XYZ file of C-alpha atoms in Angstrom:
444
model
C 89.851 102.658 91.921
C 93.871 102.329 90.853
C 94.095 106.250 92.141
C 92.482 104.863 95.541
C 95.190 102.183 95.703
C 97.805 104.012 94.857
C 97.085 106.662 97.344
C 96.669 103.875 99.949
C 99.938 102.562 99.667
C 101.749 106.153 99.505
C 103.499 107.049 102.943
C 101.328 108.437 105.639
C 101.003 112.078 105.808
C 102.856 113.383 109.040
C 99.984 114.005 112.064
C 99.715 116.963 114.259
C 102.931 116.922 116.370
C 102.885 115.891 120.205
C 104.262 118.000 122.315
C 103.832 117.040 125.981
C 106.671 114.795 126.624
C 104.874 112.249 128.970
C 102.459 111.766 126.042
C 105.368 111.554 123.818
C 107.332 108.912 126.141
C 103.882 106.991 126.410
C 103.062 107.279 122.693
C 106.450 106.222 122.058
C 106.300 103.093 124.176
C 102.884 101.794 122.529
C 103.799 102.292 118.721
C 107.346 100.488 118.896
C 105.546 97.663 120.869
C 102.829 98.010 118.220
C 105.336 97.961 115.141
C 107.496 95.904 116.132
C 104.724 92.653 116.817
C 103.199 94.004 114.138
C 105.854 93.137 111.800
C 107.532 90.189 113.245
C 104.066 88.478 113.057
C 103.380 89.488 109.526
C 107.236 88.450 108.038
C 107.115 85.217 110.166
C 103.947 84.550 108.167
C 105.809 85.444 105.226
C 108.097 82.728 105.819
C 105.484 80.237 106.731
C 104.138 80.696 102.736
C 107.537 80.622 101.175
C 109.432 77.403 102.691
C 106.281 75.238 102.503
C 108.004 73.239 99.645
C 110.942 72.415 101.547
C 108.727 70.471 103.788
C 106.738 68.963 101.391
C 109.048 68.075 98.982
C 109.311 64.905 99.761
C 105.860 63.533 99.726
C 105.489 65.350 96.794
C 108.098 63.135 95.372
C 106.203 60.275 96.032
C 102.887 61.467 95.760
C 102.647 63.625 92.063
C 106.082 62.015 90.793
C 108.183 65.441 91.153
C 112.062 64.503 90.971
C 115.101 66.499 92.345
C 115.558 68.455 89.243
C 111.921 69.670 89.116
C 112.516 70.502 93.333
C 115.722 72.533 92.370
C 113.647 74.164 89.229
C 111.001 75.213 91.601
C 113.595 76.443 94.288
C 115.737 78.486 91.523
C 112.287 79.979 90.121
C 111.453 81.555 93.212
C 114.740 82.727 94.197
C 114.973 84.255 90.899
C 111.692 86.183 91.240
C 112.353 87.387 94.571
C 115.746 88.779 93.427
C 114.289 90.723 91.433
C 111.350 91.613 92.813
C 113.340 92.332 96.037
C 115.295 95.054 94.668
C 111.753 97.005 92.576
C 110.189 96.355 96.099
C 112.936 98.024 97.778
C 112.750 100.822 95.772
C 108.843 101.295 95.821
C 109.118 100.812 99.934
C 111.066 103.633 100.517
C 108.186 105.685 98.886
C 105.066 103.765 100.442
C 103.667 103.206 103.999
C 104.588 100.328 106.153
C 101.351 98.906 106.759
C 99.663 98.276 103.082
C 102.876 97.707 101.600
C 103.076 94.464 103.724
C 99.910 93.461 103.855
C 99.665 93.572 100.616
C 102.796 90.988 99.817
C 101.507 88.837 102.772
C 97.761 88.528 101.167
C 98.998 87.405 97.629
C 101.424 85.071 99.011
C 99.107 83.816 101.218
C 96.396 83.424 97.950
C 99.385 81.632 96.128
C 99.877 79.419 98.652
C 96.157 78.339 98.537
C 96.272 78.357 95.075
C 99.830 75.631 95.251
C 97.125 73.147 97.592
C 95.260 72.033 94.288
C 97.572 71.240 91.655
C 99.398 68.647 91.066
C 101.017 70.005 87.345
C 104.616 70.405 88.052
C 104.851 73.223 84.978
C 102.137 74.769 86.653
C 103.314 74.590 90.132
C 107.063 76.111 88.989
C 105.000 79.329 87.723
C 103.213 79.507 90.869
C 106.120 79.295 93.203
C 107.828 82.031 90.720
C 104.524 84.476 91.250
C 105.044 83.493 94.702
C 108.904 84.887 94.753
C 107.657 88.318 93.444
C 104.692 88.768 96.004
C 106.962 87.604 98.833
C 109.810 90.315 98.492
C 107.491 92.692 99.310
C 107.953 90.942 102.896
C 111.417 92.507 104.384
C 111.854 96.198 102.747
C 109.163 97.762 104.498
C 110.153 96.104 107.900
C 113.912 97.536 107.371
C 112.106 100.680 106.666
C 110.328 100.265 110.025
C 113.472 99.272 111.694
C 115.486 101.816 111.280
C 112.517 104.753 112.060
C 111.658 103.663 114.924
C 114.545 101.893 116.807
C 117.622 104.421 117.051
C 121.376 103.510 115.992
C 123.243 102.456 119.303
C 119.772 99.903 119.862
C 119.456 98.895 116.306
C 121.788 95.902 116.002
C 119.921 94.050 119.113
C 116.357 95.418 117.485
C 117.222 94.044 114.471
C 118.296 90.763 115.067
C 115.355 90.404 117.333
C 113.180 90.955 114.374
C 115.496 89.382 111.993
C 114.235 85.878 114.474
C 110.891 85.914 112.961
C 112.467 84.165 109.593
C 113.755 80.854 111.713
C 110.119 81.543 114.135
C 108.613 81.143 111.249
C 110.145 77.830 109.492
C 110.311 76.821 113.178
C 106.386 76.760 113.014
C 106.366 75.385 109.906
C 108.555 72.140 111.002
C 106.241 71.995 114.086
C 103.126 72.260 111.557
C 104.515 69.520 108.811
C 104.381 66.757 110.590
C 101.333 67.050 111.911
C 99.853 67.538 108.261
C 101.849 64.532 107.078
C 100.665 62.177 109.481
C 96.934 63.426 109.941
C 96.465 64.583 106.302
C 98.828 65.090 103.296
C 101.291 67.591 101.968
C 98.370 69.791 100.513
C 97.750 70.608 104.185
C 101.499 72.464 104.616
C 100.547 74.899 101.958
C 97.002 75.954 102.960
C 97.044 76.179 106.885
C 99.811 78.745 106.136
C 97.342 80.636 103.143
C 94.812 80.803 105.920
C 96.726 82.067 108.889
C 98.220 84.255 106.095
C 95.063 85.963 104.975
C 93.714 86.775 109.038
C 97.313 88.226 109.417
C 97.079 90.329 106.294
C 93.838 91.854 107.366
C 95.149 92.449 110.984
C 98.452 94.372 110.106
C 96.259 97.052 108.356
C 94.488 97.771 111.834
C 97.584 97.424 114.359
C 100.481 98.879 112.058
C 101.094 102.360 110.668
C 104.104 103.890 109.005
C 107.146 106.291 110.717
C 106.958 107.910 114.038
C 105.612 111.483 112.218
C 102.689 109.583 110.518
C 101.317 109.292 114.411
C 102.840 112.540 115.991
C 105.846 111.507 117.612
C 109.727 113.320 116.900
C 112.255 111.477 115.033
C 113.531 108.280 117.112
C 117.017 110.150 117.241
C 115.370 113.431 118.734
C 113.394 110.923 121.372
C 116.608 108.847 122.331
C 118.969 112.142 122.112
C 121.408 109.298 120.574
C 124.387 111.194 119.765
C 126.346 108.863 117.866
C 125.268 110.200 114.265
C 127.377 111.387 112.374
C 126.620 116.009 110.740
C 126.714 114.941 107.501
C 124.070 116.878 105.753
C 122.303 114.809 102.558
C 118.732 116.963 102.774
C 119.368 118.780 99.590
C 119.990 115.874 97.739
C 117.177 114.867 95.272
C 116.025 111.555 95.512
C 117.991 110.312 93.227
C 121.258 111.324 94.207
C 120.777 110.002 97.626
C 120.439 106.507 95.660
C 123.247 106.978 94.067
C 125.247 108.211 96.470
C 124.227 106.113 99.349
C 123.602 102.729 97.598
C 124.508 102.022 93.851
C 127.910 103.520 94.297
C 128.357 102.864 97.845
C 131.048 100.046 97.651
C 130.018 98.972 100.846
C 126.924 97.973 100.101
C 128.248 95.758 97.684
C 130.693 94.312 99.672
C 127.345 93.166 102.009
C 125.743 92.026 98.554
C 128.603 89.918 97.671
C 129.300 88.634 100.783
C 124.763 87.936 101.400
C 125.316 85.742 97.624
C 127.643 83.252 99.224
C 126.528 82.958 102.688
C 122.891 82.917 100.685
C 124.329 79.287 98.759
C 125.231 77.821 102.276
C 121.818 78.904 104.237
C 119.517 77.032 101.817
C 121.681 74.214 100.701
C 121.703 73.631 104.373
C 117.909 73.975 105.061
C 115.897 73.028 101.413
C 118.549 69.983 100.467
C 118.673 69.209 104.244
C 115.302 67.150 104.569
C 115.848 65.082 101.834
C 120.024 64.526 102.597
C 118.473 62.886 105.948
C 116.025 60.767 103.995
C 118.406 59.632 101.796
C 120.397 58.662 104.623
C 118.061 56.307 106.169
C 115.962 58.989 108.444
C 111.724 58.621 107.883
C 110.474 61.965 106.180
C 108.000 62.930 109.362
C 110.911 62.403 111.706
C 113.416 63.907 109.407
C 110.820 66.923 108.938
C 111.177 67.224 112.816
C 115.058 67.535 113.237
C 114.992 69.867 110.578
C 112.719 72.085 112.603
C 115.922 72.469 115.013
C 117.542 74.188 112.237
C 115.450 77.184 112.435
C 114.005 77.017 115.984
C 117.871 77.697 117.096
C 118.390 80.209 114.471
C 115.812 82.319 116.695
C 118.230 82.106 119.352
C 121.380 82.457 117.192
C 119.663 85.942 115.113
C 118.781 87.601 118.641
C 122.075 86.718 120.466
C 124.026 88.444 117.532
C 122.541 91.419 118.069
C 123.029 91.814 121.620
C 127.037 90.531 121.458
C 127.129 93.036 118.833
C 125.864 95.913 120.870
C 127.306 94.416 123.792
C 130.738 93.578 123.260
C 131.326 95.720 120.079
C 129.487 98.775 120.360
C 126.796 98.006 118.216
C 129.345 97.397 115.253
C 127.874 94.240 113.532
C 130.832 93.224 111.132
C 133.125 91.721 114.018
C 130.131 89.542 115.087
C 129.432 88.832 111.861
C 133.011 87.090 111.291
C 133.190 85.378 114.328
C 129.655 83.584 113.775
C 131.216 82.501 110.019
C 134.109 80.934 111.495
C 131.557 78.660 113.845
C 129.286 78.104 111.140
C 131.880 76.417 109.181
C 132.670 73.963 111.258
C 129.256 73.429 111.774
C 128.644 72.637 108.650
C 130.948 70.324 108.399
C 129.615 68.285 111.903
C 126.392 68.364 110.109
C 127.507 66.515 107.115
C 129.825 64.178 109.381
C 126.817 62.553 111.581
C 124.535 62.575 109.429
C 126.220 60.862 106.531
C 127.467 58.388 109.967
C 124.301 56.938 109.639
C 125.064 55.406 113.148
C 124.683 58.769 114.851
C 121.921 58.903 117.517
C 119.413 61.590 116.423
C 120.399 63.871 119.447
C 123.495 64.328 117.874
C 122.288 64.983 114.444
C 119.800 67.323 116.334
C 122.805 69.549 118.392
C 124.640 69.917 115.088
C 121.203 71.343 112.919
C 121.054 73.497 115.840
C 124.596 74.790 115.674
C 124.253 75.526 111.658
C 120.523 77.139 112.578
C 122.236 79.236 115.233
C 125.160 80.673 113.220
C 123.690 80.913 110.042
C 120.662 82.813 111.309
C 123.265 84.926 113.370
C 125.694 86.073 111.002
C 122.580 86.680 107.843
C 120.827 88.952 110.328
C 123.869 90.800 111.700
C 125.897 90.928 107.973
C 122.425 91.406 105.764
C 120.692 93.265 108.121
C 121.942 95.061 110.941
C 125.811 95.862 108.952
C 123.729 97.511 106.512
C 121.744 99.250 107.907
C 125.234 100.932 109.472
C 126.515 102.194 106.091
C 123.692 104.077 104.389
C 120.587 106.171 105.414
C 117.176 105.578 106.653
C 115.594 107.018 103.680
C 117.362 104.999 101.373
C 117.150 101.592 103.632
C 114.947 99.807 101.168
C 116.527 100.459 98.177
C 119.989 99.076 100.008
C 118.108 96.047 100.982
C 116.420 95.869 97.632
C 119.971 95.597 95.762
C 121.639 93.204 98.419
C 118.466 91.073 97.928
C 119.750 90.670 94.393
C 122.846 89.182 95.160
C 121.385 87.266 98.466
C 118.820 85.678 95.815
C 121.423 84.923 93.305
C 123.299 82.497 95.874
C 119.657 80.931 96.734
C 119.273 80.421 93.279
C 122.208 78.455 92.578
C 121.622 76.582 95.557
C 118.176 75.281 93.965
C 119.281 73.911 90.539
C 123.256 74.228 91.880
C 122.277 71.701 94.724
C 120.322 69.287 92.496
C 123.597 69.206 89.475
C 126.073 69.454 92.698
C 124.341 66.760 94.495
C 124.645 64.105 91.858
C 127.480 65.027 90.315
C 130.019 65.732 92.965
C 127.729 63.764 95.759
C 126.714 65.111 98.935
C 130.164 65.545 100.380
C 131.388 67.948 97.420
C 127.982 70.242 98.250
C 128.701 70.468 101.973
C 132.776 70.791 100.771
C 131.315 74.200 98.858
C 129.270 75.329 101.710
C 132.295 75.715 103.524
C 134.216 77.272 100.866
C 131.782 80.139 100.763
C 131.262 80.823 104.480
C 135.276 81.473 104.136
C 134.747 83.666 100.492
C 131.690 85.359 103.591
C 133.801 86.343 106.014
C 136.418 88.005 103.516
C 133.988 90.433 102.062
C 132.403 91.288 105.611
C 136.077 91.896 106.530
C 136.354 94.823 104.194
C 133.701 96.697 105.961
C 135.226 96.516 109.390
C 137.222 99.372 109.674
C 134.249 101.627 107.873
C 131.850 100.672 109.538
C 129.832 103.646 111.024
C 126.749 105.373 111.039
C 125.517 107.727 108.086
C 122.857 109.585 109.160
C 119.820 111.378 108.876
């Protein structure tokens, strides 16, 4: 039975090659529509399963007695688990097919989540949401992996950003969800719609996605797209490892990304799990306050895909320049956001436009800097493992902003958090600076 698994999960065996070149523009055309729905669908159900508790939080305050230090316990649990998880996952992805490998993560997240809708133990609930962390970052490695087979260099920043919109989609849905399960039922409701939808997701990916274009016939997507920006440099008689080594654990590069995801990281989820209950505490009702959160997200979408397309429009697919200008915006975002909503006087269409602004660059400049910047400065073949190690750091920033945002909230108030959410989109934009002038294509 393990053998069977195991041999599931390994990447698909190439098929017999297509040679007719209308078949192979046709083919080509169904399996990126195919892989690329596939996935966005799948990771924006990821996302439904893993920010159910910033929704909820709240009621479960009042409801099963949880306080702000067993919220930022829970947070920094899961961020730690997905940190690590996120770089083993990236590893393993590299060497397994797109299709089980995410359906896999998406099913037991989807379980935990059904799992979370029962209990009411906060010690119990912290170990859940940690399980949950590990099953979730097998969510984004495999849809890098997929990202960079089947969408070519010069396309990839736009391509990725467009996927990179399924993680505000999804908490998008989610704030459209939660207040409809607050008002018609209770907060058990905003973890188990998502572990259904979950599971019928899970079980569809297997039949609609597959792995690279070879595993279905088709040429590499630079052969197809004749893009001629790669670079000669030759890597195929490199053993695994030393393509690991070469093109990620000593690839400084890479680590400026990772240091650079850790801080920008802090800022994203102070911003969206500490949000909710900032507006409570300011006066706004929780299904109301639920609901202007939901702009946060819903204009990321628009932010994550517009990156993309500046990038390849205006820059020539380089995302680092994009990446810095989006920064500079989100820091003065961040600091509207703070100002009218701590006004208290504000109308909620102004608290509204400035969630949306921090949504919009936020989403932006994580897609472009953690997503499409890196997938510029190492290989396809080692995509996952890249994305595995930046996860560390980018889960290393969430998980000071769990237990960081409960100490920093009551012992420096809300203005000091927001004060350090600016500091480190500034600290952001100086280690996505270093990769400007090398950024460039490394190729297959």
């Amino acid at each position: 039975m393990l053998k069977k698994f195991i041999s599931w999960m390994k990447t698909l065996p190439d098929a017999k090659p297509i040679t007719e070149q209308k078949q192979i523009a046709k083919q080509y055309k169904l399996w990126r529509i195919k892989t690329f729905v596939g996935m966005y669908v799948g990771y924006l159900c990821f996302y439904l399963t893993r920010k159910s508790l910033t929704f909820a939080a709240p009621s479960m305050m009042h409801d099963i007695g949880m306080t702000k230090d067993d919220y930022g316990i829970l947070g920094t649990t899961m961020y730690i688990t997905y940190g690590i998880g996120k770089f083993a996952s990236g590893i393993l992805a590299d060497k397994c097919n797109i299709r089980s490998f995410m359906a896999v993560g998406l099913l037991g997240t989807s379980i935990v989540a059904l799992c979370f809708s029962f209990i009411s133990s906060i010690p119990l609930l912290t170990f859940l949401w940690g399980v949950n962390g590990g099953v979730q970052s097998m969510g984004f490695p495999p849809t890098a992996k997929g990202t960079v087979y089947w969408f070519s260099p010069n396309e990839r920043s736009f391509f990725w950003t467009l996927f990179s919109s399924s993680k505000a989609g999804g908490i998008a849905l989610l704030g459209a969800i939660s207040p409809i399960c607050l008002l018609l039922g209770s907060w058990r409701a905003i973890f188990y719609v998502p572990g259904i939808l979950g599971i019928m997701v899970a079980i569809s990916m297997i039949f609609v996605l597959k792995d690279k274009p070879s595993s279905v016939g088709l040429p590499p997507i630079e052969v197809y797209r004749n893009d001629t920006t790669l670079s000669e440099e030759k890597h195929s008689e490199l053993s695994n490892w030393q393509v690991l080594k070469k093109y990620v654990f000593v690839n400084p590069f890479v680590w400026y990304i990772g240091l650079a995801a850790m801080f920008l990281y802090f800022t994203r989820w102070v911003a969206l799990d500490w949000g909710h209950i900032f507006m409570i505490e300011r006066g706004l009702p929780a299904a109301p306050a639920a609901g202007l959160l939901a702009f946060m997200p819903l204009f990321g979408v628009v932010g994550s895909i517009s990156g993309g397309w500046f990038a390849d429009k205006f820059f020539k697919g380089r995302a680092a320049p994009m990446t810095i200008i989006y920064l500079a915006c989100l820091t003065l975002s961040i600091w509207g956001m703070y100002h009218f909503i701590n006004l208290r006087t504000s109308s909620w269409f102004v608290i509204a436009t400035f969630l949306a602004l921090v949504g919009f660059f936020v989403e932006g400049a994580q897609s472009l800097g953690g997503g499409a910047l890196l997938a510029r400065v190492t290989l396809p073949e080692s995509i996952g493992a890249a994305i595995g190690l930046v996860g560390v750091f980018e889960y290393a920033g969430a998980a000071c902003s769990g237990m960081g945002g409960a100490i920093m909230s009551k012992s420096l108030g809300w203005s000091g958090l927001f004060i350090f959410c600016g500091i480190s989109c500034i600290i952001t934009m100086i280690f996505i600076a270093l990769t400007c002038e090398k950024e460039k294509i490394v190729v297959v």
